[in-house]
PDB file of C-alpha atoms in Angstrom:
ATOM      1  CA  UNK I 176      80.060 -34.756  -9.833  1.00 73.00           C
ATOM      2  CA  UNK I 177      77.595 -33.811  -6.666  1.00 83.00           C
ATOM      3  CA  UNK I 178      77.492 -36.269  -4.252  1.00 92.00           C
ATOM      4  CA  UNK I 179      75.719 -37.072  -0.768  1.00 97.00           C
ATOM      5  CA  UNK I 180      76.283 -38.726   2.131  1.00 97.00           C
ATOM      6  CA  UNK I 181      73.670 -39.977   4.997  1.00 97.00           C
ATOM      7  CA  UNK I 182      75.885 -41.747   7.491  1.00 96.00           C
ATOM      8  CA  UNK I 183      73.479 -43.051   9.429  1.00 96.00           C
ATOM      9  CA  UNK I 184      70.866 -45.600   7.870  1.00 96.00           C
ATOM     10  CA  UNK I 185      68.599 -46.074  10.745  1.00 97.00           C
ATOM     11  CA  UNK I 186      68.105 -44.428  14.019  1.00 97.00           C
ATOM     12  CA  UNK I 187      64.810 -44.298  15.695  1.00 97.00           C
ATOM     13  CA  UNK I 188      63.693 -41.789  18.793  1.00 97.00           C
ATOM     14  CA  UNK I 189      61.049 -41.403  21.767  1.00 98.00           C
ATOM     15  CA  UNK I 190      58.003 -39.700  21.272  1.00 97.00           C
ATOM     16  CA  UNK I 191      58.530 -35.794  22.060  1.00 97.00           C
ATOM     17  CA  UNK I 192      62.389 -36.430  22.032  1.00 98.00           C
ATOM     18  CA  UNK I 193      64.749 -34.694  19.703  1.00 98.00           C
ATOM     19  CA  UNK I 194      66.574 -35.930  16.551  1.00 98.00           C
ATOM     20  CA  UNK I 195      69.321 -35.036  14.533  1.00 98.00           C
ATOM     21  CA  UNK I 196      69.999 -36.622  10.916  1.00 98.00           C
ATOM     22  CA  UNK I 197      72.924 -36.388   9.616  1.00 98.00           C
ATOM     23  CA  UNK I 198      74.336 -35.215   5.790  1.00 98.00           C
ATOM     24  CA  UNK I 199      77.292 -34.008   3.916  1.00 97.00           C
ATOM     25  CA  UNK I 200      77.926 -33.647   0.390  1.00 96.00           C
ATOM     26  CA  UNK I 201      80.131 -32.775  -1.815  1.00 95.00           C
ATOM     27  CA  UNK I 202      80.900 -30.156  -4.594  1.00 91.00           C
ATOM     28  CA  UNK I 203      82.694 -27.375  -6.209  1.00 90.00           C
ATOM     29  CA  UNK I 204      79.837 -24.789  -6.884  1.00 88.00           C
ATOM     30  CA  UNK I 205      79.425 -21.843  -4.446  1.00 87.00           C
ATOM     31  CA  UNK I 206      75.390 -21.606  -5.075  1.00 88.00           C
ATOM     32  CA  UNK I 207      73.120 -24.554  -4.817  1.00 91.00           C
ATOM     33  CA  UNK I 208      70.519 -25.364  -2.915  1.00 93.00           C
ATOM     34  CA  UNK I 209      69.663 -28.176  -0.282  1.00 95.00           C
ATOM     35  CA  UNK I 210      66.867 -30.344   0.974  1.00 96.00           C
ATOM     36  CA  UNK I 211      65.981 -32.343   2.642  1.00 98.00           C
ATOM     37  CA  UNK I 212      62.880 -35.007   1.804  1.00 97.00           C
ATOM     38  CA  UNK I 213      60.468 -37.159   3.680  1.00 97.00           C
ATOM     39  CA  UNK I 214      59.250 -40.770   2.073  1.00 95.00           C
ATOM     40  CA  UNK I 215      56.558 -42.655   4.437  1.00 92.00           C
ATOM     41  CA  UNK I 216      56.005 -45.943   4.076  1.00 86.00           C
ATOM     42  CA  UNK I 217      53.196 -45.277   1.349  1.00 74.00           C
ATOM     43  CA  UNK I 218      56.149 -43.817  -0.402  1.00 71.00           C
ATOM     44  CA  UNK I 219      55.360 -40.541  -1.778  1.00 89.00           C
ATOM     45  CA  UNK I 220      58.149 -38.237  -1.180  1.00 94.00           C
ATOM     46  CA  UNK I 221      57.409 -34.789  -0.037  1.00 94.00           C
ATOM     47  CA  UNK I 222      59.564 -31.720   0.628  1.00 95.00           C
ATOM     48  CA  UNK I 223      60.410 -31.361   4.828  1.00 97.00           C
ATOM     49  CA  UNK I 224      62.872 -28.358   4.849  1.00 96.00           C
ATOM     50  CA  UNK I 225      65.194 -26.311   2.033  1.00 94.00           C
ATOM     51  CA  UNK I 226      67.961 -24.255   2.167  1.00 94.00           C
ATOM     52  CA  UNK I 227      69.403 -21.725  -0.254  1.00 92.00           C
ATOM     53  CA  UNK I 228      73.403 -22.132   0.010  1.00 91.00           C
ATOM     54  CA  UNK I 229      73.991 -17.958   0.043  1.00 89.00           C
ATOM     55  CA  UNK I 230      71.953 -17.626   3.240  1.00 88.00           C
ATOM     56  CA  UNK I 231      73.744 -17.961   6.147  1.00 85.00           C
ATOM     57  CA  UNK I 232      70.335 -18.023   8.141  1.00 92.00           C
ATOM     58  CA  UNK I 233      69.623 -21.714   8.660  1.00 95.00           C
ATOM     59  CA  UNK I 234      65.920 -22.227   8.043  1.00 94.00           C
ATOM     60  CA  UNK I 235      63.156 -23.937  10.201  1.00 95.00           C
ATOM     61  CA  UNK I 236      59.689 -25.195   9.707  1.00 94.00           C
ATOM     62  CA  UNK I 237      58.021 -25.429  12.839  1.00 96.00           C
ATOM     63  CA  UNK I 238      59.225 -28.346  14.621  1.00 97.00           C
ATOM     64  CA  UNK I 239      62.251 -29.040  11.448  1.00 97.00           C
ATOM     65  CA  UNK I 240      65.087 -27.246  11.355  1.00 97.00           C
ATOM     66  CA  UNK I 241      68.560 -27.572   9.805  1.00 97.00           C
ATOM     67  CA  UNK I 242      72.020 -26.753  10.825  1.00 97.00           C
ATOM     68  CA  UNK I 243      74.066 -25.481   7.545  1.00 96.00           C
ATOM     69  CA  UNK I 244      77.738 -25.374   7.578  1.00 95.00           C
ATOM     70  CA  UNK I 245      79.009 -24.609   4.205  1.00 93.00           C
ATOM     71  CA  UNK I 246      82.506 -24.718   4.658  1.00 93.00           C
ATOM     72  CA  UNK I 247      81.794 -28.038   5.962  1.00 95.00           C
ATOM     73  CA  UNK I 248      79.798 -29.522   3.697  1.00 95.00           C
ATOM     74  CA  UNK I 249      77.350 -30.462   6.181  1.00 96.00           C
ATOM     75  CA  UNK I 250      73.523 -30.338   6.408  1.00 97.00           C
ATOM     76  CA  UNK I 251      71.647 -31.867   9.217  1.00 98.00           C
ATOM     77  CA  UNK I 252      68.032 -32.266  10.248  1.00 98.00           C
ATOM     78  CA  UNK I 253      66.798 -31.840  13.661  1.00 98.00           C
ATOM     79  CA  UNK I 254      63.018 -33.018  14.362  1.00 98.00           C
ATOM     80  CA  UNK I 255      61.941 -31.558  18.138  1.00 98.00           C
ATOM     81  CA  UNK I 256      59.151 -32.588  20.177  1.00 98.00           C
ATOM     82  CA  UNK I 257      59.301 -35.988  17.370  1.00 98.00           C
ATOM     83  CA  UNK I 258      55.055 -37.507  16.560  1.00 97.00           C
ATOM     84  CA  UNK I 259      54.636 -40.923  15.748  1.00 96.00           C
ATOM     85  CA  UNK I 260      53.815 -39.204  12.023  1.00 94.00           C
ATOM     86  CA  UNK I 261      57.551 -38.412  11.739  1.00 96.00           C
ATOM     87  CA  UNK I 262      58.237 -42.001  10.863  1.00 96.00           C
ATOM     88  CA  UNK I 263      59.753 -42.620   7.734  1.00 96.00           C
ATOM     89  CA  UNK I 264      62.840 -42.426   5.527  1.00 96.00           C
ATOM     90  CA  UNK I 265      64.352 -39.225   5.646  1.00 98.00           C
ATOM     91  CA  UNK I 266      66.685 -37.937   2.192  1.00 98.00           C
ATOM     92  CA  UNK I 267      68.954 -35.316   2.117  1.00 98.00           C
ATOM     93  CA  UNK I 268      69.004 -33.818  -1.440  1.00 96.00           C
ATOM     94  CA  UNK I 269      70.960 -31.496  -3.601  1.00 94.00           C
ATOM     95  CA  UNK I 270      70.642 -29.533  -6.335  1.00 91.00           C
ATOM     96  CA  UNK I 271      72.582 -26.215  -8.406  1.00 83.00           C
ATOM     97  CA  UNK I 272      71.721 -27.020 -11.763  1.00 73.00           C
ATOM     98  CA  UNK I 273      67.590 -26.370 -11.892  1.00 64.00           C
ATOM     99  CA  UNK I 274      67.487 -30.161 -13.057  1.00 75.00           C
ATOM    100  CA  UNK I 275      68.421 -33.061 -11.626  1.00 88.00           C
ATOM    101  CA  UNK I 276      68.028 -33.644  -7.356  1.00 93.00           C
ATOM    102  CA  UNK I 277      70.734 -35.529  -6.081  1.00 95.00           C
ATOM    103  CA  UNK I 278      70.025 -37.851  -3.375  1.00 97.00           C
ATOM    104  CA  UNK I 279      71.560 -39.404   0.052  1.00 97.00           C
ATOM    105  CA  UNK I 280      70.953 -42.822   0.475  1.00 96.00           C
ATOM    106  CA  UNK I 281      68.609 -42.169   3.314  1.00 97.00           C
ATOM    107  CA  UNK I 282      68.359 -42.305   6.883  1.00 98.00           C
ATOM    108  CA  UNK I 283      65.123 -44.915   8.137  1.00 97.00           C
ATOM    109  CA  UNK I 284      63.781 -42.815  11.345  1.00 97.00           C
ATOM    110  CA  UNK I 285      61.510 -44.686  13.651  1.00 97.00           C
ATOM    111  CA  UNK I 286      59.260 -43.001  16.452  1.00 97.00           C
ATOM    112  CA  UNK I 287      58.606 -44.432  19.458  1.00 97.00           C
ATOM    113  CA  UNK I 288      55.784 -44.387  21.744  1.00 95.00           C
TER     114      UNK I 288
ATOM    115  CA  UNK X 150      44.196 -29.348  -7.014  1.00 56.00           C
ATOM    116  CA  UNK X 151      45.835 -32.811  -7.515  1.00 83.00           C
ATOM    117  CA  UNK X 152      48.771 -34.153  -7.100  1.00 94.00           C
ATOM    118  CA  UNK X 153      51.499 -36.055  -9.017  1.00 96.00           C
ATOM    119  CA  UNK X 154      49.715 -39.222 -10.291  1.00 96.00           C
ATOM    120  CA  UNK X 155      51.508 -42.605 -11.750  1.00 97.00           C
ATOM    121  CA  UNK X 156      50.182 -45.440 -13.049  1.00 97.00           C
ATOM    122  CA  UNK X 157      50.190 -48.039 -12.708  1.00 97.00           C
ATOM    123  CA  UNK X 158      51.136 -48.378  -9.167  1.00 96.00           C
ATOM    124  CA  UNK X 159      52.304 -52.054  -9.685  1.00 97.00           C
ATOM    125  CA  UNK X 160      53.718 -53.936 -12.698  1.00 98.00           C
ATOM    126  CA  UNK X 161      54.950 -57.694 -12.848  1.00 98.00           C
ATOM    127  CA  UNK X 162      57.010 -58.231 -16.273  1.00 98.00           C
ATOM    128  CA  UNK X 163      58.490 -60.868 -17.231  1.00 97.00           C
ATOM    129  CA  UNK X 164      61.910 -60.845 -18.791  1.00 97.00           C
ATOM    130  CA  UNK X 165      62.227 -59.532 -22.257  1.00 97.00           C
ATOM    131  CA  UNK X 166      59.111 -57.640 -22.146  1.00 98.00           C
ATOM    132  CA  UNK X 167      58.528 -54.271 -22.959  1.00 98.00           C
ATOM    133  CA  UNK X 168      56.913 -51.798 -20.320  1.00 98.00           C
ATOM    134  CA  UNK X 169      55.360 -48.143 -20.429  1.00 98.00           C
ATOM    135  CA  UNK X 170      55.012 -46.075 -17.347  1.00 98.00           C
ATOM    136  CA  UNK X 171      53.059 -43.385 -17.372  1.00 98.00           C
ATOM    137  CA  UNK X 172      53.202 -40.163 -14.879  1.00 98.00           C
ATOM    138  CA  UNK X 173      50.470 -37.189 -15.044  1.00 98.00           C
ATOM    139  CA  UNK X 174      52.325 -34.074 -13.827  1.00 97.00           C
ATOM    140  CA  UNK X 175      50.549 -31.034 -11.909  1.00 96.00           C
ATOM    141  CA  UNK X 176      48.613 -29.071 -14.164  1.00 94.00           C
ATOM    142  CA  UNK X 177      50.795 -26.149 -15.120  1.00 92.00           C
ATOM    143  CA  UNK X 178      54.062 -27.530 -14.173  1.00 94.00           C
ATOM    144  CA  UNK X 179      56.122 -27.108 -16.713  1.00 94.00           C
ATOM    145  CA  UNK X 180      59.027 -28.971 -15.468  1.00 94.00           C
ATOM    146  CA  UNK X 181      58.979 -32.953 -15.281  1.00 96.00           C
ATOM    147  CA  UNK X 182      61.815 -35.514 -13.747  1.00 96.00           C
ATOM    148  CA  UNK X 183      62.245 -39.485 -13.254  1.00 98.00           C
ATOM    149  CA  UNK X 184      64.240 -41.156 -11.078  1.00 97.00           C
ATOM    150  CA  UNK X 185      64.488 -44.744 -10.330  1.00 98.00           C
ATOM    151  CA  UNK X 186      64.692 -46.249  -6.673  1.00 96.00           C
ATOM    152  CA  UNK X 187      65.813 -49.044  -5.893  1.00 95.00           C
ATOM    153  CA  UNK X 188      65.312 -51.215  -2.933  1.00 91.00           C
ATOM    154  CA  UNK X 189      66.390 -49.436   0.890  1.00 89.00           C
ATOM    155  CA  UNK X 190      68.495 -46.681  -1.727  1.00 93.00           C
ATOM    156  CA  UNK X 191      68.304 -43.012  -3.118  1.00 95.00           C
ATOM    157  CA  UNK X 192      66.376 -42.139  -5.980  1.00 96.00           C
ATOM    158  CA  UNK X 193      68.509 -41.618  -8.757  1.00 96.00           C
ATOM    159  CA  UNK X 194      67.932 -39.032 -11.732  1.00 95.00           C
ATOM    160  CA  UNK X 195      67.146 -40.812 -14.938  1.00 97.00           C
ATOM    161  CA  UNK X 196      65.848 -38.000 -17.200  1.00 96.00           C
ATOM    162  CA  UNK X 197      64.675 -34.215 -17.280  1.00 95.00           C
ATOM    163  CA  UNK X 198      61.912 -32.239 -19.315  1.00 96.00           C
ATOM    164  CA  UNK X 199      61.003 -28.455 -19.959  1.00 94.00           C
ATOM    165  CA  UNK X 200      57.715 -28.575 -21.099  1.00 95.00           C
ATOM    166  CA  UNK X 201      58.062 -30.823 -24.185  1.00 96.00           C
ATOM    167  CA  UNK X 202      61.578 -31.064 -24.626  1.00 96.00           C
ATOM    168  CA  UNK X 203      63.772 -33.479 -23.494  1.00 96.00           C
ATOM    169  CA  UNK X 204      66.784 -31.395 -21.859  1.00 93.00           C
ATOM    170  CA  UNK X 205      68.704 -34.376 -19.685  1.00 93.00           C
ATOM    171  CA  UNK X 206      68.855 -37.654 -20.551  1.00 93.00           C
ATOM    172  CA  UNK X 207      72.506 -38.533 -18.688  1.00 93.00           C
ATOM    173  CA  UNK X 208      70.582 -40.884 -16.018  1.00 94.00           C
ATOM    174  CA  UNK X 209      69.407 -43.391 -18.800  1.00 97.00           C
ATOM    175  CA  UNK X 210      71.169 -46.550 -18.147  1.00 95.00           C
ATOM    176  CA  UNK X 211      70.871 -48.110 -21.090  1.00 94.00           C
ATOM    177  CA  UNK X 212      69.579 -47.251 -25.110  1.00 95.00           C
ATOM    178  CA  UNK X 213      66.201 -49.342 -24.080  1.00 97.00           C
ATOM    179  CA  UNK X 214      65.083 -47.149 -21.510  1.00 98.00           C
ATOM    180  CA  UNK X 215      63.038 -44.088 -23.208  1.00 97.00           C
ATOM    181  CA  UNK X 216      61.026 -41.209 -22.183  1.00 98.00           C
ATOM    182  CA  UNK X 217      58.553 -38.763 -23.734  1.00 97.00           C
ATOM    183  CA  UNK X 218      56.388 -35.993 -23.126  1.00 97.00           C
ATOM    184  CA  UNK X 219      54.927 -35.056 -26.215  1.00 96.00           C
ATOM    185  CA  UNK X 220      52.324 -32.521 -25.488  1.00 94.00           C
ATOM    186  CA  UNK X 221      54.204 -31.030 -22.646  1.00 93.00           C
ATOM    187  CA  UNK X 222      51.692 -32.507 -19.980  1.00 95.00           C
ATOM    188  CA  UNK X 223      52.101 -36.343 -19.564  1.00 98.00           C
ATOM    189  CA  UNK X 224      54.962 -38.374 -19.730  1.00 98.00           C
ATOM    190  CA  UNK X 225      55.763 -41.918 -20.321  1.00 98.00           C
ATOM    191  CA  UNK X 226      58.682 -43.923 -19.622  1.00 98.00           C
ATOM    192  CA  UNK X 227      59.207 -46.935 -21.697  1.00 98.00           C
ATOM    193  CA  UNK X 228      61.859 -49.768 -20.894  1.00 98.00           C
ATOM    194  CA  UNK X 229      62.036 -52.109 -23.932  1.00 98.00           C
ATOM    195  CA  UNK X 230      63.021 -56.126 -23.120  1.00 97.00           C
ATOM    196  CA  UNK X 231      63.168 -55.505 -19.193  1.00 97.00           C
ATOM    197  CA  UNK X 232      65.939 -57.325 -17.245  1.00 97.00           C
ATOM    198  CA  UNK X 233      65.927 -58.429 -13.761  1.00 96.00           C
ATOM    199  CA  UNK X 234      68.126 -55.054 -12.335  1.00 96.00           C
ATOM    200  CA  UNK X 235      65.657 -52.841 -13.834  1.00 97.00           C
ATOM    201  CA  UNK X 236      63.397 -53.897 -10.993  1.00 97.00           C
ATOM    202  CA  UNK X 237      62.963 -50.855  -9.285  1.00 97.00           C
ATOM    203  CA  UNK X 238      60.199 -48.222  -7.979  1.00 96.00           C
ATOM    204  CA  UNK X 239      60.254 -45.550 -10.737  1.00 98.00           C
ATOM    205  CA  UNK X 240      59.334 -41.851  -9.267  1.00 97.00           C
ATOM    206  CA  UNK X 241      58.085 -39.220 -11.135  1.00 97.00           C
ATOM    207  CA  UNK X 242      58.190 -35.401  -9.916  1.00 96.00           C
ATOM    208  CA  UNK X 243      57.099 -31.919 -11.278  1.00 95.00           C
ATOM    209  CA  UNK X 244      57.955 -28.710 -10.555  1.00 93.00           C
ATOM    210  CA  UNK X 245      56.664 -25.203 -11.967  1.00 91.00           C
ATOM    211  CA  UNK X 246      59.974 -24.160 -13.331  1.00 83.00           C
ATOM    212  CA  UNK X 247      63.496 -25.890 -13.685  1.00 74.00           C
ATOM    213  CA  UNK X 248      64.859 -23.288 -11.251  1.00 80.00           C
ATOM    214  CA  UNK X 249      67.382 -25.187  -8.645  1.00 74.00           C
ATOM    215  CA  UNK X 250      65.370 -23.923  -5.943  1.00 78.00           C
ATOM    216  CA  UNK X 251      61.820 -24.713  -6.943  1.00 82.00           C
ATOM    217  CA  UNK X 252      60.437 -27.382  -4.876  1.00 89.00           C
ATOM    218  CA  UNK X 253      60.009 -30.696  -6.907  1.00 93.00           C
ATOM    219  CA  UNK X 254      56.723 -32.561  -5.922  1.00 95.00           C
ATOM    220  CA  UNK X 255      56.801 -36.402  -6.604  1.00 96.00           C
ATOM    221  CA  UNK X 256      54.307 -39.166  -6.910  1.00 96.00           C
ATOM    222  CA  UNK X 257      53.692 -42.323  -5.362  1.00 95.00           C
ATOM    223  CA  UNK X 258      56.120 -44.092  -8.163  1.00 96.00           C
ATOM    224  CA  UNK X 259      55.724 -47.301  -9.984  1.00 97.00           C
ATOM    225  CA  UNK X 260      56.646 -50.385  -8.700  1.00 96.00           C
ATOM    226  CA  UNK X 261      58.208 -52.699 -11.517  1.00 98.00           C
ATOM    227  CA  UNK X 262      59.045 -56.295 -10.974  1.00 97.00           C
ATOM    228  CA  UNK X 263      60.829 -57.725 -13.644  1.00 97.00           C
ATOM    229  CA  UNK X 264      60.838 -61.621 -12.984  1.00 96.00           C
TER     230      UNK X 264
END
């Protein structure tokens, strides 16, 4: 079975500053597909950042971008130039099978001004 | 267009009740997930649909939790005689296909307190 790991369950960061989440997982399948979710404190989840497992590219959305290191198993987040909007709780997700997500246990992210 | 709606957004049962959930996918999605969060955790993967077919029902934890979508459109989830650990936020996400790569949009989830 998939698993994933957020190390980290809080960290928090200065307004404008840079942040790094952390994430690893585990599993034997060679295509898959990560991601990595945002939950504000109204708690509707919504997609930050994805990455397709084949692509060696890591991929960025404007100020989010992710470092991908298959053979590592790793997947982390880094927010640059942080808002006070970037507060929430941060999930790193999996998924291979076109069903289920498979979540971290989250990483609570506070921005300070 | 709207989004992933739930309702309601808050329900107080008391033990040994019986609940239904209800979750109103985006129009067109044809793929429909719940999870169940619980407090400062993960969401966890309860159940799966493809249009009106159940295809995954592994995250169930027990034979009184049930889930259908009927029509293909809206789903409910049903927990019959609630206990205290089922208290939980329950999330509900769509998705246009059940490709592994297709972006899963979720809802603001139900809050059940089971006292």
């Amino acid at each position: 079975a998939q698993t994933v790991t957020q190390s980290q369950p809080e960290m928090s960061v200065q307004e404008a500053e840079t942040v790094t989440l952390s994430c690893t997982y585990d599993t034997s399948e060679n295509n898959y597909y990560l991601f990595w979710y945002k939950q504000p404190p109204s708690r509707q989840m919504i997609l930050v950042i994805r990455q397709e497992a084949y692509k060696q590219q890591n991929a960025t959305e404007n100020r989010f971008s992710v470092n991908f290191q298959k053979a590592a198993k790793s997947f982390s987040l880094k927010i640059s130039d942080s808002q006070l909007g970037d507060t929430a709780m941060y999930f790193c997700a999996y998924n291979n099978a076109g069903n289920m997500l498979t979540f971290g246990g989250g990483t609570r992210l506070m921005v300070k001004p | 267009g709207a989004g992933v709606s739930q309702s309601p957004r808050y329900k107080v049962a008391k033990r040994g009740q019986d609940v239904a959930l209800r979750c109103d996918p985006i129009s067109g999605h044809v793929s429909l997930f719940w999870y169940q969060q619980a407090l400062g955790q993960g969401p966890e993967f309860l159940t799966y649909f493809q249009n009106e077919a159940q295809l995954d029902k592994s995250g169930l934890p027990s034979d009184r939790f049930f889930a259908e979508r009927p029509e293909g459109s809206v789903s409910t989830l049903k927990i019959q005689r609630t206990q205290q650990e089922d208290s939980a936020v329950y999330l509900c996400a769509s998705s246009t296909t059940g490709l592994a790569s297709n972006e899963q949009f979720f809802g603001p989830g139900t809050r059940l307190t089971v006292l």
